[in-house]
Coordinates of C-alpha atoms in Angstrom, one line a residue:
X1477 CA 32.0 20.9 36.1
X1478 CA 31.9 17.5 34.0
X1479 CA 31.6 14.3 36.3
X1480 CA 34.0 11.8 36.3
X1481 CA 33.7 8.8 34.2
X1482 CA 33.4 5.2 36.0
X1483 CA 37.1 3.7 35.6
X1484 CA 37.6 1.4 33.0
X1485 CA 38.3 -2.1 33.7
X1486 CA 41.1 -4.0 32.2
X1487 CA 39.1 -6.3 30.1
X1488 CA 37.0 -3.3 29.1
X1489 CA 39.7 -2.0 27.6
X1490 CA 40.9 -4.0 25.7
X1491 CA 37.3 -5.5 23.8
X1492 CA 37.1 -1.6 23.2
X1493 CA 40.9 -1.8 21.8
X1494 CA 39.7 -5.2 19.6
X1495 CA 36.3 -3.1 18.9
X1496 CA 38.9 -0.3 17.1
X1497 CA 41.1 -2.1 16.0
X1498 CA 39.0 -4.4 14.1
X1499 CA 36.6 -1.0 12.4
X1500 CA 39.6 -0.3 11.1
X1501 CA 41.8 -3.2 9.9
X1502 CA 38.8 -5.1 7.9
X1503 CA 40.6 -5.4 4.9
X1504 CA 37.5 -6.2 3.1
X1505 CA 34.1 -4.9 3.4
X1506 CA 30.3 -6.9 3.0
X1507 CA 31.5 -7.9 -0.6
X1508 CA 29.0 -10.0 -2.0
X1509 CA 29.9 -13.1 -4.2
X1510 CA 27.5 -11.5 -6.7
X1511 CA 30.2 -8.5 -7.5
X1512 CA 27.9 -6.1 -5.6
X1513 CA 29.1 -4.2 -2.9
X1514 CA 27.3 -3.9 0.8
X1515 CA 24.8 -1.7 2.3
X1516 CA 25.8 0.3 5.2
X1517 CA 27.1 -0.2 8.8
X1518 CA 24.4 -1.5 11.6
X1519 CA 24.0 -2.0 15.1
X1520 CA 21.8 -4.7 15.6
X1521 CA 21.6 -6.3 19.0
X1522 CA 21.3 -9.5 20.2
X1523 CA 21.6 -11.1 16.7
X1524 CA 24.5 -14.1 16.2
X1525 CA 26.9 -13.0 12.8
X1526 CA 26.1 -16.9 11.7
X1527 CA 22.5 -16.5 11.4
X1528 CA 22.2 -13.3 9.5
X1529 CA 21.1 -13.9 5.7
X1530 CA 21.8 -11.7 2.7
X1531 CA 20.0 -10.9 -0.3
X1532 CA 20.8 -8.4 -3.0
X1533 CA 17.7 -7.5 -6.0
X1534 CA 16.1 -10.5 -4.2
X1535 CA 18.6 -13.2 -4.6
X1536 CA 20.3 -14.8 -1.6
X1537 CA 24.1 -14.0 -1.8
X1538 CA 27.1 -14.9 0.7
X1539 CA 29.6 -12.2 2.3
X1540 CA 33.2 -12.5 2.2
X1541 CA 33.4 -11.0 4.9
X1542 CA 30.3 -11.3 7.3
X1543 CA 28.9 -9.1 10.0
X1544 CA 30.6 -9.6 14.3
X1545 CA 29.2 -9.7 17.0
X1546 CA 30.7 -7.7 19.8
X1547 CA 29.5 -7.2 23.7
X1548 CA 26.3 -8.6 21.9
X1549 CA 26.1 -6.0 19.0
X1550 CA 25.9 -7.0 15.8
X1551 CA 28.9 -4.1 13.2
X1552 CA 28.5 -4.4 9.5
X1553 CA 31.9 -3.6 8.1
X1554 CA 32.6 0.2 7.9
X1555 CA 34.0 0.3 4.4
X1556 CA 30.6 -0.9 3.6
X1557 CA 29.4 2.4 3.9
X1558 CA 31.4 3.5 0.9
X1559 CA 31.4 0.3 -1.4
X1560 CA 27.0 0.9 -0.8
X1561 CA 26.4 3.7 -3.6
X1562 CA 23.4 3.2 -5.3
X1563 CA 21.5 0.5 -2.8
X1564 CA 18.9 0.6 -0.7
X1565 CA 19.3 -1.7 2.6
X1566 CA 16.1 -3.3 4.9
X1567 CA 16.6 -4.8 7.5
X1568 CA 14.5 -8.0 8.9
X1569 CA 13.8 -8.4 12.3
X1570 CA 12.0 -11.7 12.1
X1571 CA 14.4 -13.3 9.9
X1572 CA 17.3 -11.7 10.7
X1573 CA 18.4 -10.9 6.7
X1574 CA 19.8 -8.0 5.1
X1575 CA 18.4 -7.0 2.0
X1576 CA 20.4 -5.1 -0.6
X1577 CA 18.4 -3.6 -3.7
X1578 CA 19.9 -1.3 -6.3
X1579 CA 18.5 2.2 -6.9
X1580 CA 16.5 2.8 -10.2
X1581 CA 16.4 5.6 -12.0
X1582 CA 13.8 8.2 -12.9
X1583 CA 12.9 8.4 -16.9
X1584 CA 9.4 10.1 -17.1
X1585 CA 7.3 12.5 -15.4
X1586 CA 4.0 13.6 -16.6
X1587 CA 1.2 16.2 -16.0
X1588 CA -2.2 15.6 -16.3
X1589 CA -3.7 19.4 -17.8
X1590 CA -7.5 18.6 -18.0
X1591 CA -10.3 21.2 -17.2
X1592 CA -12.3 21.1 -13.8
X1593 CA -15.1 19.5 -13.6
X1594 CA -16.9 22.6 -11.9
X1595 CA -15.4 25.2 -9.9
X1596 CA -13.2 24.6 -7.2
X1597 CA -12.9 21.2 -8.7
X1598 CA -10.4 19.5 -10.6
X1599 CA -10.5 16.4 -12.6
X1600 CA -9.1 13.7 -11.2
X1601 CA -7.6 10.2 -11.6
X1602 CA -5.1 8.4 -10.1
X1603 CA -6.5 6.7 -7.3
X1604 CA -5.1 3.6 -9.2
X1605 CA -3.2 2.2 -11.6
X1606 CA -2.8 -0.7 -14.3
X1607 CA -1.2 -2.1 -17.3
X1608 CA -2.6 -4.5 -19.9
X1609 CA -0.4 -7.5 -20.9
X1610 CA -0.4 -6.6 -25.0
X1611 CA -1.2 -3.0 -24.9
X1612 CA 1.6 -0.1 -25.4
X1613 CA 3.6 0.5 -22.9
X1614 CA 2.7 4.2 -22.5
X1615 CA -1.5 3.0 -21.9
X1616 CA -2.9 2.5 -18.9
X1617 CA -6.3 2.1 -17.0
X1618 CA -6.7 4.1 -13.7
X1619 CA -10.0 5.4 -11.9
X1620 CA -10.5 8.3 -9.8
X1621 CA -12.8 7.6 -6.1
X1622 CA -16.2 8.3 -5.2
X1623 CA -16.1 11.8 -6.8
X1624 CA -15.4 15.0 -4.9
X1625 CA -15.7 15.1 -1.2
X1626 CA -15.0 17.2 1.9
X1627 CA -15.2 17.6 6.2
X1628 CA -16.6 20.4 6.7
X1629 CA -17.9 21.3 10.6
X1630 CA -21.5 22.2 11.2
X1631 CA -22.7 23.3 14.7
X1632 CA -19.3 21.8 16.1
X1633 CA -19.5 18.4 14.2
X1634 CA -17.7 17.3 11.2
X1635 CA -19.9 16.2 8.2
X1636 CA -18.9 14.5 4.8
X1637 CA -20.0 16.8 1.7
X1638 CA -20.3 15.6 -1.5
X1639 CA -20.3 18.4 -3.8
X1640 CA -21.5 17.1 -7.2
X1641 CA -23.5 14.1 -5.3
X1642 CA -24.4 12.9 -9.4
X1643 CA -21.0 12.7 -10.0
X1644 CA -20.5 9.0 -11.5
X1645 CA -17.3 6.6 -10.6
X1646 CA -15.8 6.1 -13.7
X1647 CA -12.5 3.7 -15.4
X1648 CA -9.7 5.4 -17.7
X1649 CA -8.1 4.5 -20.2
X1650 CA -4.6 7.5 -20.2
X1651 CA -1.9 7.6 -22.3
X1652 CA 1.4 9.2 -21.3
X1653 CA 2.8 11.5 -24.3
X1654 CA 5.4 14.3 -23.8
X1655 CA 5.3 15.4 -20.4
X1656 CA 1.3 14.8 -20.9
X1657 CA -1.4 12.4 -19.4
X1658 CA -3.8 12.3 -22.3
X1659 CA -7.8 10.5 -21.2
X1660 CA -8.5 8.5 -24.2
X1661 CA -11.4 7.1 -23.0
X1662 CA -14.0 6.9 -20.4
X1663 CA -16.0 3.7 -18.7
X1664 CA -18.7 5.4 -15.9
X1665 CA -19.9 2.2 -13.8
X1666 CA -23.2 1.5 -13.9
X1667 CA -25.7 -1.5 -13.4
X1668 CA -27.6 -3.8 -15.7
X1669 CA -30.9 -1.7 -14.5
X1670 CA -31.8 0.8 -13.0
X1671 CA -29.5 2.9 -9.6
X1672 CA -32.6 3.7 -7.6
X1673 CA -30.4 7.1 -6.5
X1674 CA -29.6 8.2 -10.2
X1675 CA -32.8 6.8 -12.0
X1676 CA -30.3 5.0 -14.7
X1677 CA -27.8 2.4 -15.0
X1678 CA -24.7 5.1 -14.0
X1679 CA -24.2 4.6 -10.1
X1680 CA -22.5 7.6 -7.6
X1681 CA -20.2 7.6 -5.1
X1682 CA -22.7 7.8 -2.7
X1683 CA -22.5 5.5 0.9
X1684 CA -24.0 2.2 1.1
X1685 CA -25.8 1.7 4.4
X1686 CA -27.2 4.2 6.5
X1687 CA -26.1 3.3 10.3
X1688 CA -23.3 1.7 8.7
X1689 CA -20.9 4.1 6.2
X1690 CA -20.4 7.8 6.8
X1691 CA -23.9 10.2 6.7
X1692 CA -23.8 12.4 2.9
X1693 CA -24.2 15.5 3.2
X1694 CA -24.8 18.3 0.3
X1695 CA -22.0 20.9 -0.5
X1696 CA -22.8 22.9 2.4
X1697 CA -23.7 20.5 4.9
X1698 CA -27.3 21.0 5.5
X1699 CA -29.3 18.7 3.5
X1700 CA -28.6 14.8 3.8
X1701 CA -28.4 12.9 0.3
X1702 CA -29.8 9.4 -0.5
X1703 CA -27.5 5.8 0.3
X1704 CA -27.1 4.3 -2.8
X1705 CA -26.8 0.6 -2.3
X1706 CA -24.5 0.5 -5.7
X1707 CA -22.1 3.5 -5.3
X1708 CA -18.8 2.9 -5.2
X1709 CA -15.5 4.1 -3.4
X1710 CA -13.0 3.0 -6.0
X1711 CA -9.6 2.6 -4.6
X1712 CA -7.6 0.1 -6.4
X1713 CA -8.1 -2.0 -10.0
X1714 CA -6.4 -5.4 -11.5
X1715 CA -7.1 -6.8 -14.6
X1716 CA -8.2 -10.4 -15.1
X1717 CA -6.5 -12.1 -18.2
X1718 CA -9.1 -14.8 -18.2
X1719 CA -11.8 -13.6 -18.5
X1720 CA -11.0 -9.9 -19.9
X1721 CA -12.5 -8.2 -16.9
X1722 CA -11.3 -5.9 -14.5
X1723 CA -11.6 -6.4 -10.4
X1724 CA -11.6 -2.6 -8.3
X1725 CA -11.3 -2.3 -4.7
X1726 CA -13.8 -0.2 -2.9
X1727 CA -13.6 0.9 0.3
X1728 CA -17.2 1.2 1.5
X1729 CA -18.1 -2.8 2.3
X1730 CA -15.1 -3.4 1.6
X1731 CA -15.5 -5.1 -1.1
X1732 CA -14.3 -5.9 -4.6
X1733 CA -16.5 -5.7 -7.2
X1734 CA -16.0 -7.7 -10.5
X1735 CA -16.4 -5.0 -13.7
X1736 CA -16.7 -5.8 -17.6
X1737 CA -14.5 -3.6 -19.7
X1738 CA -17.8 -1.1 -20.9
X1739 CA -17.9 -0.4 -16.5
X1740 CA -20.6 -2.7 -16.3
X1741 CA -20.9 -4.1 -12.3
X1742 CA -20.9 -8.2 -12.4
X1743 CA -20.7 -9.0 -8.8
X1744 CA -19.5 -7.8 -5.6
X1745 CA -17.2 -9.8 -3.1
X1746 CA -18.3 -8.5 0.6
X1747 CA -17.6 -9.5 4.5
X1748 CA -19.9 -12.1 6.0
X1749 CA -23.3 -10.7 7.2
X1750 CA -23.0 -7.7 5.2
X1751 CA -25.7 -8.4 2.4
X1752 CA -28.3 -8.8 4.9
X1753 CA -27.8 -4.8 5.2
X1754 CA -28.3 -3.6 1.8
X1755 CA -30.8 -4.1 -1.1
X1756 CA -29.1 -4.9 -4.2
X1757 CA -30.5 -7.0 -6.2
X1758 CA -29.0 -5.8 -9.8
X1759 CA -25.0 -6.8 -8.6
X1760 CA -24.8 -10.5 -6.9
X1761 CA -23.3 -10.2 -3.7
X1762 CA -20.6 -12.8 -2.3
X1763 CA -19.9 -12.9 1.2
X1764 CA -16.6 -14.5 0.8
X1765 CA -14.3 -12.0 2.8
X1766 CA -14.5 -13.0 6.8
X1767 CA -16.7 -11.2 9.1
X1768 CA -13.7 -9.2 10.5
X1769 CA -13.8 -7.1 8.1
X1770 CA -17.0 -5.5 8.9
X1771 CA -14.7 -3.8 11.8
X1772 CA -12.9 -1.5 9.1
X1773 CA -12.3 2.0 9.8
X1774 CA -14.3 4.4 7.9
X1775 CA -12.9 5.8 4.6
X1776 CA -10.0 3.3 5.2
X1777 CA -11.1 0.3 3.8
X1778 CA -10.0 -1.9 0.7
X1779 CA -7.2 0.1 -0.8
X1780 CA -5.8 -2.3 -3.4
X1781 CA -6.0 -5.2 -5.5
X1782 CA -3.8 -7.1 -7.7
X1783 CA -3.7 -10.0 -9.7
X1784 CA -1.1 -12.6 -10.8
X1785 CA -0.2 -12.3 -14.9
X1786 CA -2.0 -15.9 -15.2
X1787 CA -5.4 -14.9 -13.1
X1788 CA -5.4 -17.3 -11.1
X1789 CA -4.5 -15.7 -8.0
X1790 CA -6.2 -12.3 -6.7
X1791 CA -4.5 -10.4 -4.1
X1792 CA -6.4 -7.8 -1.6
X1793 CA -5.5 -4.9 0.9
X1794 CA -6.5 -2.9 3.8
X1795 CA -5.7 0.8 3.7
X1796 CA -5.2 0.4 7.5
X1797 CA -5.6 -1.7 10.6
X1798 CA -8.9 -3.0 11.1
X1799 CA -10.5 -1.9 14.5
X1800 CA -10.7 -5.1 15.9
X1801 CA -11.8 -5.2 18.8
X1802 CA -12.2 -1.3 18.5
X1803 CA -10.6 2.2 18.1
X1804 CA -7.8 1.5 20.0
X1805 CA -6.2 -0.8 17.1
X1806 CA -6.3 2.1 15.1
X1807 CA -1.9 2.6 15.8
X1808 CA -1.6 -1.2 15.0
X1809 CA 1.1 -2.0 12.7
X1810 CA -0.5 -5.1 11.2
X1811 CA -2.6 -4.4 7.8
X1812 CA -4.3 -7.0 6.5
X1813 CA -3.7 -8.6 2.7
X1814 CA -6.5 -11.5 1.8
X1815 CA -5.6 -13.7 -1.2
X1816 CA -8.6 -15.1 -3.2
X1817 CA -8.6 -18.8 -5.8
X1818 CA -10.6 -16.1 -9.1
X1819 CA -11.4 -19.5 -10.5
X1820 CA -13.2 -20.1 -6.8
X1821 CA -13.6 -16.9 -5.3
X1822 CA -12.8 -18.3 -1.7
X1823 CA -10.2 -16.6 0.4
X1824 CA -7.5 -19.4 0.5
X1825 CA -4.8 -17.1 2.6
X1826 CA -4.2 -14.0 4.4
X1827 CA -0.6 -12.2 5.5
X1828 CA 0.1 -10.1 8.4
X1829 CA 1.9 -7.1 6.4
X1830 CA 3.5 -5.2 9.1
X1831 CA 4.1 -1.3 8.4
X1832 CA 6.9 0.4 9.2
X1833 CA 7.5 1.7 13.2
X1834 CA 6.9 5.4 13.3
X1835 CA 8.5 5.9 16.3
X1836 CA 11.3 6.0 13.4
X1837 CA 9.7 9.5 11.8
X1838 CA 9.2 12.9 13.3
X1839 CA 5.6 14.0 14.3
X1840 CA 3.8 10.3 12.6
X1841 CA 1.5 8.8 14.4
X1842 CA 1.1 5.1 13.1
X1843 CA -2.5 5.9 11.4
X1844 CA -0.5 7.9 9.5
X1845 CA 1.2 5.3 7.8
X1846 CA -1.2 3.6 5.4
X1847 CA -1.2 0.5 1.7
X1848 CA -2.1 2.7 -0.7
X1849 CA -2.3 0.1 -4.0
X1850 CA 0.0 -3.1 -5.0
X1851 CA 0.7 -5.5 -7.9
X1852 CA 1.1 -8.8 -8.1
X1853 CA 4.3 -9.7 -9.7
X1854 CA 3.5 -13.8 -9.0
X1855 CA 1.7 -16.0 -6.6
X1856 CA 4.7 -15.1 -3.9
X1857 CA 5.9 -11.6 -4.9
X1858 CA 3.9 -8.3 -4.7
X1859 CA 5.0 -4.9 -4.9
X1860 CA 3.3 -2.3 -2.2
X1861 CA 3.1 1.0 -1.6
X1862 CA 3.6 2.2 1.5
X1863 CA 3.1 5.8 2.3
X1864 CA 2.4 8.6 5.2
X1865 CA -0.2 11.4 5.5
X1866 CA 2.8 14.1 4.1
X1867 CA 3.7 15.8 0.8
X1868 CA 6.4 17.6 -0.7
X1869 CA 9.5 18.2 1.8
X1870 CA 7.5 16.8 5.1
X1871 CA 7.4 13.5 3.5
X1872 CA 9.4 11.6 5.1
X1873 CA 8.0 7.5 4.0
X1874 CA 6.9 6.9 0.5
X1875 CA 8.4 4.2 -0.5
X1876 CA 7.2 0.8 -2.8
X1877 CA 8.7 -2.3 -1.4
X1878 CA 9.0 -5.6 -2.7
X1879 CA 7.1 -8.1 -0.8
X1880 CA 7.9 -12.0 -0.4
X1881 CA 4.9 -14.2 0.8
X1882 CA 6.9 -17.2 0.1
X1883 CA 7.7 -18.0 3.8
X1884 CA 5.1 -15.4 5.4
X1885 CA 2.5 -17.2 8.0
X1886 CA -0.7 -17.7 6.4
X1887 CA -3.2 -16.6 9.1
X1888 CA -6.4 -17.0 7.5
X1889 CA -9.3 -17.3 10.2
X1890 CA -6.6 -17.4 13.2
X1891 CA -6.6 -13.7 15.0
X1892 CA -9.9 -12.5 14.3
X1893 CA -10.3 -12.7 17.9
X1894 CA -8.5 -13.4 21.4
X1895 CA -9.5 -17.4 21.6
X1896 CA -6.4 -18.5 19.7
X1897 CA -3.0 -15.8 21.1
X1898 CA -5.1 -13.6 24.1
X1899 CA -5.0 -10.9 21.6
X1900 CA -6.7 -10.5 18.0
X1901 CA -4.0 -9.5 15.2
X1902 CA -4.1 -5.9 15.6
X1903 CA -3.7 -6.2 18.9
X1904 CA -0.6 -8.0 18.8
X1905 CA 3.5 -6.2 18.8
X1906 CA 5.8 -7.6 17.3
X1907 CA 7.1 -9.1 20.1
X1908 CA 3.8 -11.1 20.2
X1909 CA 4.0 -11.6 16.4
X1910 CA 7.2 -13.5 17.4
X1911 CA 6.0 -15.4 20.7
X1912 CA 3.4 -16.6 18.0
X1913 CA 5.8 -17.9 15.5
X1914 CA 3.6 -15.5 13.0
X1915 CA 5.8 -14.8 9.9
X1916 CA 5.0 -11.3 8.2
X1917 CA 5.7 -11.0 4.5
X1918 CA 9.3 -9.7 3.7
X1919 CA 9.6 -6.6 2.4
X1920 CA 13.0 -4.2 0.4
X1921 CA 12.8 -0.7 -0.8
X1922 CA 12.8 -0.9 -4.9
X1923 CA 11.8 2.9 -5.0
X1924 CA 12.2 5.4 -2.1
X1925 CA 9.8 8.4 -3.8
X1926 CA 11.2 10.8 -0.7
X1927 CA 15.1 10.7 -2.4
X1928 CA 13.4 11.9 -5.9
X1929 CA 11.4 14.1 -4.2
X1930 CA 7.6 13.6 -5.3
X1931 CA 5.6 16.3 -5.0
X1932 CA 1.8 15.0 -3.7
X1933 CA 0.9 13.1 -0.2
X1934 CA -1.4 9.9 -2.2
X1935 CA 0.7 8.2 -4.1
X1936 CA -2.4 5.5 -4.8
X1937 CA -1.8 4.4 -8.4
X1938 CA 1.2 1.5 -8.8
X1939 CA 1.6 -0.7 -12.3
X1940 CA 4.8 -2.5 -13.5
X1941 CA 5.4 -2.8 -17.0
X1942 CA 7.7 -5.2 -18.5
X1943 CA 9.4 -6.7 -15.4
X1944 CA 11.3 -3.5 -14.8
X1945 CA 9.4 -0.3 -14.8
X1946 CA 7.9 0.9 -12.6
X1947 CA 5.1 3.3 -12.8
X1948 CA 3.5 5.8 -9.9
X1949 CA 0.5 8.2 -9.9
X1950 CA -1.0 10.3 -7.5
X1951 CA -4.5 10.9 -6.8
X1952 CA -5.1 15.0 -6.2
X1953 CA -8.5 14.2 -4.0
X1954 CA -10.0 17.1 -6.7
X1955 CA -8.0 19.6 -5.6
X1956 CA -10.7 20.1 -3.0
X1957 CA -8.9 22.7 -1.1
X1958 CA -6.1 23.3 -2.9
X1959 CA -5.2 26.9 -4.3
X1960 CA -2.7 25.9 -7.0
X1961 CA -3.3 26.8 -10.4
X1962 CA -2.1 23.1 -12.0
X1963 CA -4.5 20.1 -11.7
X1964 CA -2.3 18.1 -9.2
X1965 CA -2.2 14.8 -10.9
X1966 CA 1.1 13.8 -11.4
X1967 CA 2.4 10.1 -13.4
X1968 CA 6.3 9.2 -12.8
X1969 CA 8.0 6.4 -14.5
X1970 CA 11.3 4.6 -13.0
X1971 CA 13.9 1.6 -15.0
X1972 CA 15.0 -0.6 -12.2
X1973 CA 18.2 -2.1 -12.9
X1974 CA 17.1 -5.6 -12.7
X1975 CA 13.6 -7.4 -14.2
X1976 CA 11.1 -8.9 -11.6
X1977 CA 8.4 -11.8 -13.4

């Protein structure tokens, strides 16, 4: 037996009537003064139709026909559904904007078919990505990590193997070429001395501090390995017009370590009170970053780094939420992005990126959601990419945004503890984001990599060349554990339909 619905009242009806009757009589839908149609229809509640805000590619536009408010629900026009083809739509809680960007379309995609570098292990690259202003626009420079690595358990406790513990972190220069990703050239990092693990200038991949970074272990577990205090856990790279030099992200300190073209180390930008941990004398260290970020989470630290076409600007991010005050932040949604004056080296701002909820995915916990690299298109606009744990069909977020800082809260030196809000940053929901009058960065889909379909889970390389392509690589970890025949490595090119400078 169904139960009887409550009566309707008569005034009920007939807002429910009005409700209808307007869905359907909208002559119009979101038409945008621009020529561009809308994005789709949305329920967003308690929101006022006047205060909504449009953009579309990033340029403020005006509806025709806005978005009403009913019973305190926010409707987009229905037909917008249909006038939408070929857009992406975000939505902006804290500013309450629409964003409308249009789709861009796949032109490249190419293989990297190098031999392994021993059995079981593949060559690798990928783990990031960058153009040169001048050079073709088919060359790149990328670098791989800290060389192969793996969990393994021993007597019921996971250990960190590195397999070829000599291997040495290394810059490429690629070149993509008919379906091909071609190494033309290889920079291994080394010192102006002597590594005290390797005996020569070449560093590893090795840990830093012991106490500190995660305990080496040889291939099978057994036998610890030396800390090197120069090895390297490459995970992003920018190029410096200035100066001709390159800037990488590691995500040991973190740090980010200034690099001349031939690989050699110049200095290293660190977190307060980190120096006094280490000996390493041959790379001058600069504790510029705040202390906080000594609270990183292993293996999760400085994923990427990008600087503005003028180098004056040099942008920096955390792979994930910084444990502060502990573990518990770990499912934060607030990653960290620290902007540095190159000509200065001091941190001069940070922004409160916010992830996307994964309450919105199936089975993603929000650890799983990680800033894998970025670029900085200008001192206010960066592209990020934002991706989950998944690959191939269980993919479900791997997207690039485009982020505004124009209006975002600079929070430098404000919620690295509870003094200022009760709460430190990571602690904080969005609600308290809010109660705070904390600003995140802005942020609308320019490529969705889940709609084309993308094969691999790190999606870690990102470069845009000439103000409207866009350029993606993977990192294949390896292949450490994989059983396919093919390397894994995997570069994909995309034309937006519209330039960013």
């Amino acid at each position: 037996m169904i139960a009887s619905e409550r009566p309707i009242t008569q005034s009920e009806g007939d807002a429910q009537i009005m409700k209808r009757k307007w869905l359907i009589a909208v002559p119009t839908a979101l038409t945008l003064l621009t020529g561009a149609g809308a994005a789709y229809a949305m329920n967003v509640s308690g929101t006022t139709a006047e205060t909504i805000k449009y953009t579309n590619n990033g340029k403020p536009v005006t509806p025709s026909s806005p978005a009403v408010n009913m019973d305190g629900h926010l409707y987009f026009p229905l037909r917008a559904l249909s006038e939408a083809t070929g857009k992406y739509v975000d939505w902006d809680e804290f500013r309450s904007s629409v964003a409308l960007t249009d789709k861009p379309e796949l032109t490249g995609k190419y293989k990297l078919t190098e031999p392994p570098l021993a059995e079981g292990i593949k060559m690798g690259i990928g783990s990031s990505l960058v153009h040169l202003p001048g050079d073709p626009d088919n060359v790149f420079y990328t670098t791989a990590d800290r060389g192969p690595n793996g969990e393994i358990e021993v007597d019921g406790k996971k250990v960190r193997t590195f397999p070829l513990a000599d291997y040495t972190p290394s810059i490429y220069k690629i070149e993509i070429q008919d379906g091909g990703i071609n190494i033309l050239e290889r920079f291994p990092l080394k010192v102006n001395g002597t590594d005290p693990v390797t005996g020569k200038a070449e560093i590893t991949g090795l840990p830093n501090i012991k106490g500190r970074d995660e305990v080496p272990y040889d291939v099978n577990g057994e036998k610890e390995l030396a800390y090197d205090p120069y090895g390297l856990d490459i995970e992003g790279i920018a190029y410096n017009p200035q100066d001709d030099t390159f800037w990488i992200s590691d995500e040991y300190g973190p740090s980010i370590v200034h690099v001349k073209r031939d690989g050699t180390l110049i200095e290293r930008i660190v977190p307060q009170g980190w120096a006094a941990q280490v000996e390493a004398p041959l790379v001058p260290v600069r504790e510029k970053l705040p202390a906080v970020y000594n609270k990183l989470r292993q293996n999760r630290g400085a994923e990427a780094v990008g600087i503005t076409p003028d180098g004056n600007s040099m942008f920096v991010a955390m792979q994930s939420p910084l444990r502060n005050p502990g573990k518990e932040a770990d499912n934060s949604r607030q990653l960290r992005i620290i902007k540095f004056d190159l000509a200065t080296l001091e941190p001069v701002a940070e922004f409160a990126y916010v992830a996307e909820d994964a309450n919105q995915f199936d089975g993603l916990d929000q650890e799983d959601i990680v800033i894998s690299d970025l670029v900085a298109v200008n001192e206010n606009t960066l592209l990020i990419d934002e991706r989950d744990k998944n690959a191939g069909d269980e993919a479900q977020l791997k997207r690039i945004y485009a982020v505004d800082l124009s209006n975002a809260t600079n929070i430098l030196d404000k919620y690295d503890d509870d003094k200022l809000a009760g709460k430190t940053l990571e602690q904080m929901s969005v609600q308290d984001l809010q109660a705070n009058g904390i600003l995140p960065p802005a942020k609308r889909t320019v490529v969705d990599l889940v709609d084309f379909r993308f094969p691999y889970e790190k999606i870690e390389g990102l470069s845009l060349v000439g103000g409207d392509t866009i350029v993606i690589v993977n990192d294949n970890d390896f292949g450490v554990g994989s059983t396919s025949p093919e390397n894994g490595t995997e570069l994909w090119t995309f034309k937006l339909p519209y330039g960013m400078e």
